[in-house]
GROMACS .gro file of C-alpha atoms in nm:
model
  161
    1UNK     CA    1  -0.205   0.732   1.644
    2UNK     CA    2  -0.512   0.916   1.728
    3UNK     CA    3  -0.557   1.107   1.383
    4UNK     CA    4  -0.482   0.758   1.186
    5UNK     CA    5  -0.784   0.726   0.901
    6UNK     CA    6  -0.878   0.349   0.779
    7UNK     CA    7  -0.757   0.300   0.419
    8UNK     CA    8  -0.781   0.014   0.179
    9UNK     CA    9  -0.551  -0.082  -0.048
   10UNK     CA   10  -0.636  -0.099  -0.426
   11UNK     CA   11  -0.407  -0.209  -0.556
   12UNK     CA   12  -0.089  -0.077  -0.809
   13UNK     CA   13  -0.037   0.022  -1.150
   14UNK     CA   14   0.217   0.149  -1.418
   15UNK     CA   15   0.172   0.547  -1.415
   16UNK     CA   16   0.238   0.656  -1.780
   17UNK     CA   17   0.430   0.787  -1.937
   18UNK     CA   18   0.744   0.746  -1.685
   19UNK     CA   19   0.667   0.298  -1.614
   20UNK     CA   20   0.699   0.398  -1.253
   21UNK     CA   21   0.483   0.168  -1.056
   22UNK     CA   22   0.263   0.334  -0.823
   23UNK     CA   23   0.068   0.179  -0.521
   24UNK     CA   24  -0.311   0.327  -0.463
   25UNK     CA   25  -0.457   0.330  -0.109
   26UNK     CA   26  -0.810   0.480  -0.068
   27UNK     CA   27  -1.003   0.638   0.235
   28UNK     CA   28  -1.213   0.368   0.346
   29UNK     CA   29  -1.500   0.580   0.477
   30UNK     CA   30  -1.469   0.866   0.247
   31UNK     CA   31  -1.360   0.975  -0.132
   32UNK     CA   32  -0.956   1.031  -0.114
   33UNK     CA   33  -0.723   0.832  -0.268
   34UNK     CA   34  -0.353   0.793  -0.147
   35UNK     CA   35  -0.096   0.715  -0.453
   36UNK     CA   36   0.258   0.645  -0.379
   37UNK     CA   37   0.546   0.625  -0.591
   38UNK     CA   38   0.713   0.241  -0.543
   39UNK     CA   39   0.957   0.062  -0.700
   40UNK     CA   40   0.911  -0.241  -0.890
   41UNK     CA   41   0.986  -0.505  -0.713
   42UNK     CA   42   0.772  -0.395  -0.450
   43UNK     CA   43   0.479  -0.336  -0.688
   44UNK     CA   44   0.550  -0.734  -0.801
   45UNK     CA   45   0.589  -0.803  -0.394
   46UNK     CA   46   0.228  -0.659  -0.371
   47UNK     CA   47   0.017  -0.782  -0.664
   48UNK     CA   48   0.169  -1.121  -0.586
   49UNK     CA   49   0.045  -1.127  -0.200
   50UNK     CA   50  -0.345  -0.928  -0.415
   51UNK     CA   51  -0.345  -1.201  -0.663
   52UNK     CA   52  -0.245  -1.481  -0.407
   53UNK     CA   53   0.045  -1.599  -0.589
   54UNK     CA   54   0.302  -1.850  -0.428
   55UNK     CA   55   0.632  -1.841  -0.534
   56UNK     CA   56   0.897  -2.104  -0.528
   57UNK     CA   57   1.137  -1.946  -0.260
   58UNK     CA   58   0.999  -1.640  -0.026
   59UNK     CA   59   1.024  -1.312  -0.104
   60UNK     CA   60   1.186  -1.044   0.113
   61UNK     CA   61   0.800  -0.962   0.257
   62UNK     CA   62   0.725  -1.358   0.333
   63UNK     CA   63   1.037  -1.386   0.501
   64UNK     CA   64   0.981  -1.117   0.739
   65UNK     CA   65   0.565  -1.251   0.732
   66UNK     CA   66   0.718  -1.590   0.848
   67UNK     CA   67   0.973  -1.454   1.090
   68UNK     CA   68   0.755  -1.205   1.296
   69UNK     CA   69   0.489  -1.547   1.334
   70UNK     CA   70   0.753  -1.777   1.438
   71UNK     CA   71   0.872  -1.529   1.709
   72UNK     CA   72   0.542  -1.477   1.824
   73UNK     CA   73   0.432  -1.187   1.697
   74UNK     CA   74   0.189  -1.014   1.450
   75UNK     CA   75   0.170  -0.730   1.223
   76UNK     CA   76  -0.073  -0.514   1.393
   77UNK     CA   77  -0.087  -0.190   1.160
   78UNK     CA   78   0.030   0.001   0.904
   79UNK     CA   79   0.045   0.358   0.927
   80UNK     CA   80   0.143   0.637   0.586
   81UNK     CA   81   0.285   0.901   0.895
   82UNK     CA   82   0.424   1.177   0.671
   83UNK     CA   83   0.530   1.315   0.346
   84UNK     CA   84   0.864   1.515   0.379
   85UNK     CA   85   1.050   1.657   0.059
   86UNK     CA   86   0.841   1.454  -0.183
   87UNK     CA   87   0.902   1.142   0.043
   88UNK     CA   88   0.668   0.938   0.234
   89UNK     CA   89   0.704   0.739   0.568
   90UNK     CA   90   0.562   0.485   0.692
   91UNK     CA   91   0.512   0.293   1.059
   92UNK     CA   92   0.504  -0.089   1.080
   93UNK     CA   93   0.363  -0.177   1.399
   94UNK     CA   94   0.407  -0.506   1.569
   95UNK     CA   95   0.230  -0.664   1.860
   96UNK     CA   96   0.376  -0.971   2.097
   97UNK     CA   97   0.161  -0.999   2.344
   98UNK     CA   98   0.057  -0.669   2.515
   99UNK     CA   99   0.356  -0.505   2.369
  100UNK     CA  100   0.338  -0.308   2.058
  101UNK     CA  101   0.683  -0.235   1.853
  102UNK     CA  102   0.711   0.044   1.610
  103UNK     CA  103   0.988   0.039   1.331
  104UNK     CA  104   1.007   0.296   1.033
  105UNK     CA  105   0.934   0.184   0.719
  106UNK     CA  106   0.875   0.264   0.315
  107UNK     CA  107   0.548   0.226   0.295
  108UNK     CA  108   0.595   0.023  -0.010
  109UNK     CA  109   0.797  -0.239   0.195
  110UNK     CA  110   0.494  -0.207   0.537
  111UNK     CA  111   0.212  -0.236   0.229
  112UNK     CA  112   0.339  -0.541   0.109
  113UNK     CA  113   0.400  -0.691   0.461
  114UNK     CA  114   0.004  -0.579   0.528
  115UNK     CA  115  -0.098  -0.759   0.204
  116UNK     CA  116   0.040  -1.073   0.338
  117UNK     CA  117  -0.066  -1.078   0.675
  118UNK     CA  118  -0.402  -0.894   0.665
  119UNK     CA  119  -0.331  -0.586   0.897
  120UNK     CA  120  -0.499  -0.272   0.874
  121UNK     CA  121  -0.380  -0.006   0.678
  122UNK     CA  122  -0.378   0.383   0.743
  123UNK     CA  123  -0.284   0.703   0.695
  124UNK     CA  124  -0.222   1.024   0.883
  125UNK     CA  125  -0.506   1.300   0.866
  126UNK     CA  126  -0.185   1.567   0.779
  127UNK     CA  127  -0.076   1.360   0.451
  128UNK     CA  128  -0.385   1.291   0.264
  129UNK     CA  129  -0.456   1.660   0.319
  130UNK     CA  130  -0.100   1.735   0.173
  131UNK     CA  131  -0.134   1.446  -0.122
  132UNK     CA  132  -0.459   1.332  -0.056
  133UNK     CA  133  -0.695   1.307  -0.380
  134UNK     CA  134  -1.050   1.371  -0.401
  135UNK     CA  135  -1.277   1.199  -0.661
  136UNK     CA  136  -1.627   1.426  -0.626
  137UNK     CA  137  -1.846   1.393  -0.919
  138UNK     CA  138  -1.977   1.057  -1.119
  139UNK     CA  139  -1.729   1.123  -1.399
  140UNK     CA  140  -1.429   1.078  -1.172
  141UNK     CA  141  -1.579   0.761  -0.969
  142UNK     CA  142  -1.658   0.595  -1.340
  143UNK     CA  143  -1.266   0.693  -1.419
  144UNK     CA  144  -1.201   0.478  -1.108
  145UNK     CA  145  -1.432   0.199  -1.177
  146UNK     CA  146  -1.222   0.166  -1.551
  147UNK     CA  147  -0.902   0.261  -1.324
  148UNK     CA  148  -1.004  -0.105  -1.099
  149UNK     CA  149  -1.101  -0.264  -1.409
  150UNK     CA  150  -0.740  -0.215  -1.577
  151UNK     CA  151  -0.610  -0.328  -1.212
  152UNK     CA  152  -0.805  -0.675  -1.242
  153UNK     CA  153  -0.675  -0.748  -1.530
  154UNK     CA  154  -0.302  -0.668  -1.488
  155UNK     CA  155  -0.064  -0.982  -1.390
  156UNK     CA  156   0.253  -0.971  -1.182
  157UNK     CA  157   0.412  -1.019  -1.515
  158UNK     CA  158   0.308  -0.638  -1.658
  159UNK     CA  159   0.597  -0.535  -1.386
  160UNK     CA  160   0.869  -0.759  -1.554
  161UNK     CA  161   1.140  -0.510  -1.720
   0.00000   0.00000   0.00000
């Protein structure tokens, strides 16, 4: 995708005052942040893979991680491609070879595959200038830095109901 922007993943949170976990992704060369709306068991699925965190049996996310290696293959990219009706999409990309495979995704479920493996993440140009945020002056970026603190100190236990 030639308008696909670098983006790093954050990390996710409870949004108050609704509990909804959200995931955060933000522009790696620039000032816009990407939130998205996930459920919780993917926002456990991703702070476990942040936070390292082996569990006894693998989740959905390893599963799939362990699959796509033993057939060869790797997760080559993740890519936010649209927001539609208050819904986003997502592209997982695989690679085998010279061949690349695309499959739809929630980008919840292609996040937490990323966090496991280590692939890139993006996002379309056209979505974060529909839901795109900007953080422009030193007020904002110190509401961040407190945002990242609160995010270092949450466990994968905060998203137990």
């Amino acid at each position: 995708m030639s308008d696909a922007i670098p983006m790093d993943l954050v990390g996710v949170r409870i949004e108050y005052p609704t509990n909804q976990p959200i995931v955060l992704l933000r522009e790696s060369q620039g000032k816009r942040y990407l939130a998205i709306w996930i459920g919780a068991m993917e926002a456990t699925a991703i702070a476990y893979a942040l936070e390292g965190v082996a569990t006894p049996r693998p989740f959905t996310h390893d599963l799939l991680r362990i699959t796509t290696e033993v057939l060869g293959a790797q997760v080559a990219r993740v890519t936010v491609t649209e927001l539609r009706d208050s819904v986003y999409y997502a592209d997982l990309v695989f690679s085998q070879g010279d061949r690349e495979h695309r499959v739809s995704s929630r980008p919840s479920d292609a996040i937490a595959l990323a966090a496991r493996t280590g692939a890139p993440l993006f996002a379309t140009s056209q979505v974060l200038e529909d839901a795109g945020i900007e953080i422009k002056d030193e007020e904002q970026e110190a509401q961040i830095e407190k945002f990242r603190e609160f995010l270092e100190d949450l466990s994968p236990e905060d998203f137990r109901a």
